[in-house]
mmCIF file of C-alpha atoms in Angstrom:
data_model
loop_
_atom_site.group_PDB
_atom_site.id
_atom_site.type_symbol
_atom_site.label_atom_id
_atom_site.label_comp_id
_atom_site.label_asym_id
_atom_site.label_seq_id
_atom_site.Cartn_x
_atom_site.Cartn_y
_atom_site.Cartn_z
ATOM 1 C CA MET A 17 -23.362 4.008 -15.204
ATOM 2 C CA SER A 18 -24.111 4.428 -18.872
ATOM 3 C CA ALA A 19 -27.079 2.765 -20.496
ATOM 4 C CA ALA A 20 -24.711 1.015 -22.874
ATOM 5 C CA SER A 21 -23.056 -0.781 -19.995
ATOM 6 C CA GLU A 22 -26.387 -2.288 -18.963
ATOM 7 C CA ASN A 23 -27.029 -3.832 -22.381
ATOM 8 C CA HIS A 24 -23.966 -5.921 -23.050
ATOM 9 C CA GLY A 25 -23.876 -9.286 -24.735
ATOM 10 C CA ALA A 26 -21.849 -12.361 -23.935
ATOM 11 C CA LEU A 27 -18.152 -11.854 -23.285
ATOM 12 C CA SER A 28 -15.541 -14.592 -23.265
ATOM 13 C CA THR A 29 -12.939 -14.899 -20.539
ATOM 14 C CA PRO A 30 -9.559 -14.270 -22.179
ATOM 15 C CA THR A 31 -6.851 -16.889 -22.272
ATOM 16 C CA ARG A 32 -3.129 -16.387 -22.040
ATOM 17 C CA SER A 33 -2.544 -17.290 -25.693
ATOM 18 C CA ASP A 34 -5.409 -15.155 -27.040
ATOM 19 C CA ILE A 35 -4.065 -11.619 -26.793
ATOM 20 C CA PRO A 36 -6.670 -10.148 -29.196
ATOM 21 C CA GLY A 37 -9.277 -11.660 -26.876
ATOM 22 C CA LEU A 38 -7.630 -9.927 -23.911
ATOM 23 C CA VAL A 39 -7.715 -6.599 -25.759
ATOM 24 C CA ARG A 40 -11.393 -7.045 -26.642
ATOM 25 C CA PHE A 41 -12.197 -8.105 -23.072
ATOM 26 C CA SER A 42 -10.507 -4.954 -21.770
ATOM 27 C CA ALA A 43 -12.407 -2.692 -24.154
ATOM 28 C CA ALA A 44 -15.707 -4.275 -23.147
ATOM 29 C CA VAL A 45 -15.066 -4.007 -19.410
ATOM 30 C CA THR A 46 -14.383 -0.266 -19.682
ATOM 31 C CA GLU A 47 -18.037 0.217 -20.598
ATOM 32 C CA THR A 48 -19.108 -0.850 -17.098
ATOM 33 C CA LEU A 49 -16.848 1.836 -15.621
ATOM 34 C CA ARG A 50 -18.053 4.795 -17.680
ATOM 35 C CA TYR A 51 -20.532 7.521 -16.758
ATOM 36 C CA ASP A 52 -22.995 9.006 -19.233
ATOM 37 C CA ASP A 53 -20.929 12.196 -19.639
ATOM 38 C CA GLY A 54 -17.966 10.160 -20.881
ATOM 39 C CA ILE A 55 -15.818 10.291 -17.743
ATOM 40 C CA TYR A 56 -14.678 6.984 -16.279
ATOM 41 C CA CYS A 57 -14.919 6.162 -12.600
ATOM 42 C CA PHE A 58 -12.069 5.846 -10.119
ATOM 43 C CA ASP A 59 -12.848 2.251 -9.214
ATOM 44 C CA ARG A 60 -15.461 -0.409 -8.652
ATOM 45 C CA GLU A 61 -15.706 -2.890 -5.786
ATOM 46 C CA TRP A 62 -16.448 -6.517 -6.618
ATOM 47 C CA ALA A 63 -19.091 -7.018 -3.932
ATOM 48 C CA GLU A 64 -20.943 -3.746 -4.504
ATOM 49 C CA ALA A 65 -20.873 -3.481 -8.313
ATOM 50 C CA VAL A 66 -21.171 0.292 -7.949
ATOM 51 C CA ASN A 67 -18.831 2.769 -9.605
ATOM 52 C CA ARG A 68 -17.033 5.119 -7.226
ATOM 53 C CA GLY A 69 -15.516 8.499 -7.937
ATOM 54 C CA ARG A 70 -14.656 10.220 -11.207
ATOM 55 C CA SER A 71 -11.263 10.282 -12.899
ATOM 56 C CA PRO A 72 -10.344 12.389 -15.928
ATOM 57 C CA ARG A 73 -6.846 10.895 -15.503
ATOM 58 C CA TYR A 74 -8.108 7.367 -15.975
ATOM 59 C CA THR A 75 -10.251 8.578 -18.865
ATOM 60 C CA LEU A 76 -7.093 9.764 -20.636
ATOM 61 C CA MET A 77 -5.412 6.418 -19.998
ATOM 62 C CA VAL A 78 -8.386 4.574 -21.456
ATOM 63 C CA ALA A 79 -8.207 6.906 -24.461
ATOM 64 C CA LEU A 80 -4.551 6.035 -24.999
ATOM 65 C CA GLY A 81 -5.416 2.349 -24.988
ATOM 66 C CA PHE A 82 -8.265 2.832 -27.428
ATOM 67 C CA SER A 83 -6.069 4.947 -29.707
ATOM 68 C CA ARG A 84 -3.532 2.140 -29.962
ATOM 69 C CA ALA A 85 -6.248 -0.446 -30.559
ATOM 70 C CA GLU A 86 -7.730 1.734 -33.305
ATOM 71 C CA ALA A 87 -4.329 2.065 -34.969
ATOM 72 C CA ALA A 88 -3.850 -1.708 -34.724
ATOM 73 C CA GLY A 89 -7.082 -2.287 -36.639
ATOM 74 C CA TYR A 90 -9.426 -3.477 -33.905
ATOM 75 C CA GLN A 91 -13.024 -3.198 -35.069
ATOM 76 C CA ASP A 92 -16.283 -2.573 -33.198
ATOM 77 C CA LEU A 93 -14.716 -0.822 -30.226
ATOM 78 C CA PRO A 94 -17.465 0.640 -28.018
ATOM 79 C CA ARG A 95 -16.023 4.177 -28.105
ATOM 80 C CA THR A 96 -13.511 6.240 -30.024
ATOM 81 C CA ALA A 97 -10.360 7.579 -28.452
ATOM 82 C CA ARG A 98 -11.232 11.069 -29.606
ATOM 83 C CA GLU A 99 -14.554 11.172 -27.774
ATOM 84 C CA GLN A 100 -12.815 9.899 -24.643
ATOM 85 C CA VAL A 101 -10.196 12.643 -24.877
ATOM 86 C CA ASP A 102 -12.868 15.280 -25.417
ATOM 87 C CA ALA A 103 -14.607 14.192 -22.224
ATOM 88 C CA ALA A 104 -11.375 14.123 -20.231
ATOM 89 C CA ILE A 105 -10.142 17.597 -21.184
ATOM 90 C CA ALA A 106 -13.501 19.379 -21.175
ATOM 91 C CA ASP A 107 -12.683 20.825 -17.742
ATOM 92 C CA ARG A 108 -8.949 21.433 -17.579
ATOM 93 C CA SER A 109 -9.171 22.522 -13.952
ATOM 94 C CA GLN A 110 -9.648 18.856 -13.055
ATOM 95 C CA LEU A 111 -6.296 17.850 -14.579
ATOM 96 C CA SER A 112 -3.018 17.767 -12.666
ATOM 97 C CA ILE A 113 0.249 18.737 -14.323
ATOM 98 C CA GLY A 114 0.994 15.065 -14.885
ATOM 99 C CA ASP A 115 -2.458 14.532 -16.369
ATOM 100 C CA ARG A 116 -1.655 17.240 -18.894
ATOM 101 C CA GLY A 117 1.300 15.113 -19.977
ATOM 102 C CA LEU A 118 -1.137 12.270 -20.660
ATOM 103 C CA ALA A 119 -3.346 14.665 -22.638
ATOM 104 C CA LEU A 120 -0.396 15.800 -24.753
ATOM 105 C CA TRP A 121 0.579 12.167 -25.324
ATOM 106 C CA VAL A 122 -2.791 11.077 -26.670
ATOM 107 C CA LEU A 123 -3.534 14.285 -28.610
ATOM 108 C CA SER A 124 -0.140 14.038 -30.323
ATOM 109 C CA ARG A 125 -0.732 10.408 -31.210
ATOM 110 C CA LEU A 126 -4.129 11.231 -32.691
ATOM 111 C CA GLY A 127 -2.701 14.095 -34.755
ATOM 112 C CA ASP A 128 -5.096 16.468 -33.012
ATOM 113 C CA THR A 129 -4.286 20.128 -33.668
ATOM 114 C CA ARG A 130 -5.037 20.949 -30.033
ATOM 115 C CA ALA A 131 -1.779 19.255 -29.016
ATOM 116 C CA ALA A 132 0.189 22.408 -29.882
ATOM 117 C CA GLU A 133 -1.564 24.470 -27.203
ATOM 118 C CA TRP A 134 -0.783 21.806 -24.613
ATOM 119 C CA VAL A 135 2.908 22.064 -25.507
ATOM 120 C CA THR A 136 2.757 25.811 -24.894
ATOM 121 C CA ASP A 137 0.857 25.303 -21.653
ATOM 122 C CA LEU A 138 3.400 22.828 -20.276
ATOM 123 C CA GLU A 139 6.353 25.028 -21.237
ATOM 124 C CA HIS A 140 5.187 27.427 -18.520
ATOM 125 C CA VAL A 141 5.312 24.846 -15.723
ATOM 126 C CA THR A 142 8.009 25.803 -13.206
ATOM 127 C CA ALA A 143 10.594 23.698 -11.391
ATOM 128 C CA ASP A 144 8.832 24.457 -8.109
ATOM 129 C CA GLU A 145 5.629 22.993 -9.531
ATOM 130 C CA LEU A 146 7.415 19.858 -10.731
ATOM 131 C CA ARG A 147 9.369 19.156 -7.540
ATOM 132 C CA PRO A 148 6.510 17.643 -5.472
ATOM 133 C CA LEU A 149 5.139 15.539 -8.332
ATOM 134 C CA GLU A 150 5.480 11.767 -8.070
ATOM 135 C CA GLY A 151 7.855 10.068 -10.456
ATOM 136 C CA MET A 152 5.079 8.561 -12.536
ATOM 137 C CA GLU A 153 3.827 12.047 -13.426
ATOM 138 C CA ILE A 154 7.288 13.137 -14.527
ATOM 139 C CA GLY A 155 7.364 10.020 -16.688
ATOM 140 C CA TRP A 156 4.066 10.970 -18.311
ATOM 141 C CA LEU A 157 5.348 14.483 -19.019
ATOM 142 C CA VAL A 158 8.484 13.146 -20.702
ATOM 143 C CA THR A 159 6.488 10.600 -22.705
ATOM 144 C CA GLY A 160 3.962 13.244 -23.735
ATOM 145 C CA ALA A 161 6.690 15.622 -24.869
ATOM 146 C CA ALA A 162 8.415 12.825 -26.800
ATOM 147 C CA ALA A 163 5.126 11.966 -28.511
ATOM 148 C CA ALA A 164 4.739 15.617 -29.494
ATOM 149 C CA VAL A 165 8.224 15.656 -31.020
ATOM 150 C CA GLU A 166 7.428 12.443 -32.890
ATOM 151 C CA ALA A 167 4.253 14.088 -34.219
ATOM 152 C CA GLY A 168 6.297 16.956 -35.660
ATOM 153 C CA LEU A 169 5.353 19.573 -33.085
ATOM 154 C CA PRO A 170 7.940 22.119 -31.858
ATOM 155 C CA ALA A 171 8.299 20.404 -28.493
ATOM 156 C CA GLU A 172 12.070 19.886 -28.330
ATOM 157 C CA ARG A 173 12.514 22.517 -25.617
ATOM 158 C CA LEU A 174 9.708 21.007 -23.551
ATOM 159 C CA LEU A 175 11.190 17.534 -23.925
ATOM 160 C CA ALA A 176 14.654 18.729 -22.887
ATOM 161 C CA SER A 177 13.219 20.422 -19.800
ATOM 162 C CA MET A 178 11.129 17.449 -18.676
ATOM 163 C CA LEU A 179 13.926 14.996 -19.401
ATOM 164 C CA ALA A 180 16.309 17.075 -17.286
ATOM 165 C CA THR A 181 13.791 16.962 -14.443
ATOM 166 C CA LEU A 182 13.543 13.188 -14.701
ATOM 167 C CA ARG A 183 17.326 12.795 -14.762
ATOM 168 C CA SER A 184 17.711 15.015 -11.706
ATOM 169 C CA ARG A 185 15.843 12.335 -9.754
ATOM 170 C CA ARG A 186 18.109 9.422 -10.681
ATOM 171 C CA ALA A 187 19.644 7.859 -7.595
ATOM 172 C CA ALA A 188 23.344 8.500 -7.018
ATOM 173 C CA LYS A 189 24.047 4.862 -6.152
ATOM 174 C CA SER A 190 21.702 2.879 -8.405
ATOM 175 C CA PRO A 191 19.726 3.062 -11.667
ATOM 176 C CA LEU A 192 16.484 3.606 -9.703
ATOM 177 C CA PHE A 193 14.686 6.945 -9.659
ATOM 178 C CA HIS A 194 13.522 8.906 -6.634
ATOM 179 C CA HIS A 195 9.795 9.127 -5.975
ATOM 180 C CA LEU A 196 9.777 12.910 -5.507
ATOM 181 C CA GLY A 197 12.099 15.758 -6.376
ATOM 182 C CA THR A 198 12.881 16.613 -2.758
ATOM 183 C CA GLY A 199 15.838 14.236 -2.422
ATOM 184 C CA LYS A 200 14.939 13.032 1.076
ATOM 185 C CA GLY A 201 12.317 11.156 3.081
ATOM 186 C CA ARG A 202 9.690 9.504 0.887
ATOM 187 C CA ALA A 203 11.665 10.558 -2.174
ATOM 188 C CA LEU A 204 14.081 7.713 -1.407
ATOM 189 C CA LEU A 205 11.280 5.118 -1.316
ATOM 190 C CA PRO A 206 9.835 5.036 -4.831
ATOM 191 C CA ASN A 207 7.168 2.631 -5.964
ATOM 192 C CA PHE A 208 7.086 0.449 -9.053
ATOM 193 C CA ALA A 209 5.037 3.038 -10.944
ATOM 194 C CA THR A 210 7.833 5.596 -10.640
ATOM 195 C CA GLN A 211 10.325 3.073 -12.019
ATOM 196 C CA ILE A 212 8.317 1.589 -14.859
ATOM 197 C CA TYR A 213 7.037 4.909 -16.218
ATOM 198 C CA SER A 214 10.658 6.100 -16.158
ATOM 199 C CA VAL A 215 11.694 3.081 -18.251
ATOM 200 C CA LEU A 216 8.886 3.848 -20.697
ATOM 201 C CA ALA A 217 9.749 7.535 -20.928
ATOM 202 C CA LEU A 218 13.462 6.949 -21.463
ATOM 203 C CA ALA A 219 12.831 4.196 -24.004
ATOM 204 C CA ASP A 220 10.488 6.427 -25.999
ATOM 205 C CA VAL A 221 13.005 9.276 -25.916
ATOM 206 C CA ALA A 222 15.724 6.924 -27.161
ATOM 207 C CA ARG A 223 13.542 5.538 -29.941
ATOM 208 C CA ILE A 224 12.261 8.920 -31.118
ATOM 209 C CA THR A 225 15.371 11.099 -30.748
ATOM 210 C CA GLY A 226 18.246 8.611 -30.803
ATOM 211 C CA ASP A 227 19.400 9.723 -27.337
ATOM 212 C CA ALA A 228 22.058 7.138 -26.404
ATOM 213 C CA GLN A 229 22.158 8.265 -22.778
ATOM 214 C CA ALA A 230 18.411 7.723 -22.432
ATOM 215 C CA LEU A 231 18.770 4.221 -23.843
ATOM 216 C CA ALA A 232 21.567 3.401 -21.402
ATOM 217 C CA GLU A 233 19.526 4.715 -18.478
ATOM 218 C CA ALA A 234 16.464 2.756 -19.554
ATOM 219 C CA THR A 235 18.340 -0.518 -19.989
ATOM 220 C CA ALA A 236 20.168 -0.211 -16.662
ATOM 221 C CA LEU A 237 16.904 0.394 -14.829
ATOM 222 C CA ALA A 238 15.043 -2.329 -16.710
ATOM 223 C CA ASP A 239 17.793 -4.854 -15.991
ATOM 224 C CA LEU A 240 17.730 -4.092 -12.266
ATOM 225 C CA LEU A 241 13.943 -4.377 -12.061
ATOM 226 C CA VAL A 242 14.121 -7.837 -13.624
ATOM 227 C CA GLU A 243 16.714 -8.834 -11.009
ATOM 228 C CA LEU A 244 14.429 -7.611 -8.217
ATOM 229 C CA ARG A 245 11.161 -9.215 -9.305
ATOM 230 C CA GLY A 246 9.749 -12.309 -7.639
ATOM 231 C CA PRO A 247 10.237 -15.952 -8.651
ATOM 232 C CA ASP A 248 6.735 -15.941 -10.188
ATOM 233 C CA CYS A 249 7.708 -12.817 -12.189
ATOM 234 C CA GLY A 250 5.633 -10.679 -9.827
ATOM 235 C CA TRP A 251 6.782 -7.057 -9.826
ATOM 236 C CA PRO A 252 7.359 -5.764 -6.251
ATOM 237 C CA TRP A 253 5.825 -2.531 -5.027
ATOM 238 C CA LEU A 254 8.299 -0.463 -3.001
ATOM 239 C CA PHE A 255 12.050 0.118 -3.332
ATOM 240 C CA HIS A 256 14.883 1.951 -1.626
ATOM 241 C CA ALA A 257 16.341 3.972 -4.485
ATOM 242 C CA GLU A 258 19.863 4.425 -3.151
ATOM 243 C CA LYS A 259 20.212 0.866 -1.812
ATOM 244 C CA ALA A 260 18.776 -0.691 -5.003
ATOM 245 C CA ARG A 261 16.627 -3.144 -3.084
ATOM 246 C CA VAL A 262 12.995 -4.031 -2.501
ATOM 247 C CA VAL A 263 11.653 -2.865 0.865
ATOM 248 C CA GLU A 264 8.103 -4.180 0.426
ATOM 249 C CA THR A 265 6.690 -6.635 -2.096
ATOM 250 C CA TYR A 266 2.948 -6.121 -1.608
ATOM 251 C CA GLN A 267 0.646 -5.192 -3.091
ATOM 252 C CA VAL A 268 1.498 -7.056 -6.305
ATOM 253 C CA TYR A 269 -0.753 -5.388 -8.882
ATOM 254 C CA SER A 270 -2.258 -7.081 -11.905
ATOM 255 C CA VAL A 271 -1.890 -3.882 -13.949
ATOM 256 C CA HIS A 272 1.872 -4.080 -13.469
ATOM 257 C CA GLN A 273 1.892 -7.671 -14.686
ATOM 258 C CA ASP A 274 -0.302 -7.429 -17.776
ATOM 259 C CA ALA A 275 0.071 -3.797 -18.784
ATOM 260 C CA MET A 276 2.576 -1.372 -17.283
ATOM 261 C CA ALA A 277 5.631 -3.637 -17.432
ATOM 262 C CA PRO A 278 4.747 -4.815 -20.959
ATOM 263 C CA MET A 279 4.240 -1.199 -22.094
ATOM 264 C CA ALA A 280 7.691 -0.192 -20.896
ATOM 265 C CA TYR A 281 9.625 -3.309 -21.856
ATOM 266 C CA PHE A 282 8.032 -3.536 -25.307
ATOM 267 C CA SER A 283 9.003 0.087 -25.907
ATOM 268 C CA LEU A 284 12.538 -0.641 -24.738
ATOM 269 C CA ALA A 285 12.740 -3.617 -27.093
ATOM 270 C CA ALA A 286 11.708 -1.336 -29.957
ATOM 271 C CA ALA A 287 14.306 1.265 -28.978
ATOM 272 C CA SER A 288 17.165 -1.167 -28.408
ATOM 273 C CA GLY A 289 16.368 -3.893 -30.926
ATOM 274 C CA ASP A 290 16.855 -6.414 -28.116
ATOM 275 C CA GLN A 291 13.954 -8.852 -27.893
ATOM 276 C CA ARG A 292 15.035 -9.979 -24.434
ATOM 277 C CA TYR A 293 13.210 -6.926 -23.162
ATOM 278 C CA ALA A 294 10.023 -7.823 -24.998
ATOM 279 C CA ARG A 295 10.197 -11.265 -23.412
ATOM 280 C CA ALA A 296 10.784 -9.741 -19.965
ATOM 281 C CA GLY A 297 7.672 -7.626 -20.432
ATOM 282 C CA ALA A 298 5.583 -10.609 -21.474
ATOM 283 C CA GLU A 299 6.810 -12.871 -18.680
ATOM 284 C CA GLY A 300 4.562 -11.274 -16.077
ATOM 285 C CA LEU A 301 1.324 -11.947 -17.954
ATOM 286 C CA PRO A 302 0.868 -15.608 -16.868
ATOM 287 C CA TRP A 303 0.741 -14.320 -13.276
ATOM 288 C CA CYS A 304 -2.705 -12.869 -14.104
ATOM 289 C CA PHE A 305 -3.831 -16.230 -15.461
ATOM 290 C CA GLY A 306 -3.243 -18.100 -12.222
ATOM 291 C CA GLU A 307 0.538 -18.445 -12.070
ATOM 292 C CA ASN A 308 0.634 -16.564 -8.762
ATOM 293 C CA GLU A 309 0.848 -17.607 -5.122
ATOM 294 C CA LEU A 310 -2.944 -17.968 -4.838
ATOM 295 C CA GLY A 311 -3.529 -19.658 -8.197
ATOM 296 C CA PHE A 312 -6.053 -16.890 -8.881
ATOM 297 C CA GLN A 313 -7.424 -15.930 -12.318
ATOM 298 C CA PHE A 314 -7.747 -12.130 -12.398
ATOM 299 C CA TYR A 315 -10.168 -11.797 -15.336
ATOM 300 C CA ASP A 316 -13.890 -12.506 -14.899
ATOM 301 C CA ALA A 317 -15.937 -12.180 -18.081
ATOM 302 C CA SER A 318 -19.284 -12.950 -16.425
ATOM 303 C CA ALA A 319 -18.875 -10.022 -14.037
ATOM 304 C CA ARG A 320 -16.946 -7.872 -16.530
ATOM 305 C CA PHE A 321 -14.236 -7.367 -13.976
ATOM 306 C CA ALA A 322 -10.432 -7.396 -13.709
ATOM 307 C CA HIS A 323 -9.277 -7.780 -10.118
ATOM 308 C CA ARG A 324 -6.611 -5.412 -8.888
ATOM 309 C CA ALA A 325 -3.923 -7.123 -6.807
ATOM 310 C CA ILE A 326 -2.721 -9.645 -4.272
ATOM 311 C CA LYS A 327 -2.339 -7.931 -0.921
ATOM 312 C CA ARG A 328 -2.074 -8.902 2.737
ATOM 313 C CA GLY A 329 -5.408 -9.456 4.433
ATOM 314 C CA GLY A 330 -7.019 -7.039 6.893
ATOM 315 C CA TRP A 331 -4.838 -5.054 9.268
ATOM 316 C CA ALA A 332 -1.691 -6.762 7.961
ATOM 317 C CA ASP A 333 -1.954 -4.878 4.653
ATOM 318 C CA ARG A 334 -0.817 -1.570 6.163
ATOM 319 C CA ALA A 335 1.121 -3.134 9.031
ATOM 320 C CA GLU A 336 3.399 -5.101 6.719
ATOM 321 C CA LEU A 337 3.892 -2.082 4.486
ATOM 322 C CA TRP A 338 5.165 0.046 7.360
ATOM 323 C CA THR A 339 7.070 -2.732 9.125
ATOM 324 C CA ASN A 340 8.939 -3.905 6.050
ATOM 325 C CA THR A 341 9.601 -0.388 4.816
ATOM 326 C CA LEU A 342 11.159 0.616 8.136
ATOM 327 C CA ALA A 343 13.107 -2.643 8.271
ATOM 328 C CA GLY A 344 14.347 -2.148 4.720
ATOM 329 C CA VAL A 345 15.505 1.384 5.451
ATOM 330 C CA ALA A 346 17.372 0.008 8.476
ATOM 331 C CA GLY A 347 19.107 -2.568 6.299
ATOM 332 C CA VAL A 348 17.117 -5.662 7.281
ATOM 333 C CA ARG A 349 16.843 -7.875 4.201
ATOM 334 C CA ARG A 350 14.512 -10.596 5.506
ATOM 335 C CA ARG A 351 10.849 -9.833 4.830
ATOM 336 C CA ILE A 352 8.564 -9.739 7.893
ATOM 337 C CA THR A 353 5.239 -11.543 7.401
ATOM 338 C CA LEU A 354 2.266 -10.634 9.592
ATOM 339 C CA GLY A 355 -0.720 -11.793 7.541
ATOM 340 C CA THR A 356 -1.869 -13.996 4.695
ATOM 341 C CA PRO A 357 -2.299 -13.081 1.014
ATOM 342 C CA VAL A 358 -5.770 -12.174 -0.257
ATOM 343 C CA ILE A 359 -7.220 -10.618 -3.419
ATOM 344 C CA ASN A 360 -7.775 -6.879 -3.732
ATOM 345 C CA THR A 361 -11.252 -7.085 -5.243
ATOM 346 C CA THR A 362 -11.437 -3.708 -6.931
ATOM 347 C CA CYS A 363 -11.236 -2.804 -10.617
ATOM 348 C CA ARG A 364 -9.955 0.462 -12.104
ATOM 349 C CA PRO A 365 -10.534 1.615 -15.675
ATOM 350 C CA TYR A 366 -6.938 2.580 -16.370
ATOM 351 C CA HIS A 367 -5.962 -1.060 -15.936
ATOM 352 C CA LEU A 368 -8.060 -1.979 -18.977
ATOM 353 C CA GLY A 369 -6.806 0.999 -20.966
ATOM 354 C CA TRP A 370 -3.210 0.091 -20.248
ATOM 355 C CA VAL A 371 -3.774 -3.550 -21.275
ATOM 356 C CA MET A 372 -4.880 -2.229 -24.661
ATOM 357 C CA GLU A 373 -1.939 0.175 -24.788
ATOM 358 C CA ALA A 374 0.500 -2.626 -23.990
ATOM 359 C CA TRP A 375 -0.708 -5.333 -26.347
ATOM 360 C CA ALA A 376 -2.715 -3.922 -29.277
ATOM 361 C CA GLY A 377 -0.483 -4.238 -32.330
ATOM 362 C CA ARG A 378 2.116 -6.135 -30.290
ATOM 363 C CA GLU A 379 0.186 -9.364 -29.821
ATOM 364 C CA ALA A 380 3.018 -11.488 -31.231
ATOM 365 C CA ASN A 381 5.186 -10.745 -28.193
ATOM 366 C CA ILE A 382 3.334 -13.443 -26.274
ATOM 367 C CA GLU A 383 4.969 -15.975 -28.599
ATOM 368 C CA LEU A 384 8.333 -15.108 -27.046
ATOM 369 C CA LEU A 385 7.284 -17.149 -24.027
ATOM 370 C CA GLY A 386 6.858 -20.292 -26.097
ATOM 371 C CA GLY A 387 5.802 -23.115 -23.803
ATOM 372 C CA ASP A 388 7.412 -21.438 -20.801
ATOM 373 C CA ARG A 389 5.899 -19.125 -18.258
#
């Protein structure tokens, strides 16, 4: 852990109506998750208060959040996005193909001249290399290429290639996207990350290039996801792409509620001009402030911690995942319950980075909720 993270002052617990406070809270918590060489950890367990693992990927995500906060005028941030990027890309061998999409995204946003070489690098990625990647990584590659085009880089060919790869994974019978490019097995059971990063990618393409097909694909997917979410606006975890249904709800992740869904739906609102999507993105935030089945508040300023999810306790966590997935594939619609809900008491740095990415400069979207959830 860095020395800076040991010498922090008082931090206020954010409130639902204080989005700038949530952004500042997120920036401050990232300091507890950073190593002295600038790389952020993989996660931290509540009970142990020890950082585990190293993640250049999460470092890039934190950098994206900081870059948006910088552009939105936030002052006194503990780090700069550029120093975070420098740390993340210092050893390129540690970056996956999808991670390189994140790098292109943030370098393009920052106007960094190094972005051009990342465009060239990604143009050499083959279809065979892309096929086994999870849908979220394809989403990052499309978003990164779109950001490069927006920055004036000659990335149109790269964007067309990555967008074609994403579209090749769209289900034949629904707006959902396959998890992998194999077309069978696990490919048919995508998670929420695959879906929401696809919404974000398509929305950005539509906004930047005027691609009407991308906008139609994004809105169809976004509309279905809203239909499939829980009564407390909790975003479910696992889907059957061709059957357009949820096969397993848990875990319900806080980062989906306060960051990833807002990122995608706010972008779609900007692309479409339809504020219903901005509202849909904001509607999941109260879940993190106690409007969930456990009445749990996910942000803890005293511990500088943002809890990760609501899951099923003990052995039931994996047992329910497998049982409900198999039942869903077989066509059983009723969810099978084997355990009770508990909190996943880990914290990951990308969660905080994505909160900043979602809300910095878009704080007013919380007002769309009015006095409602």
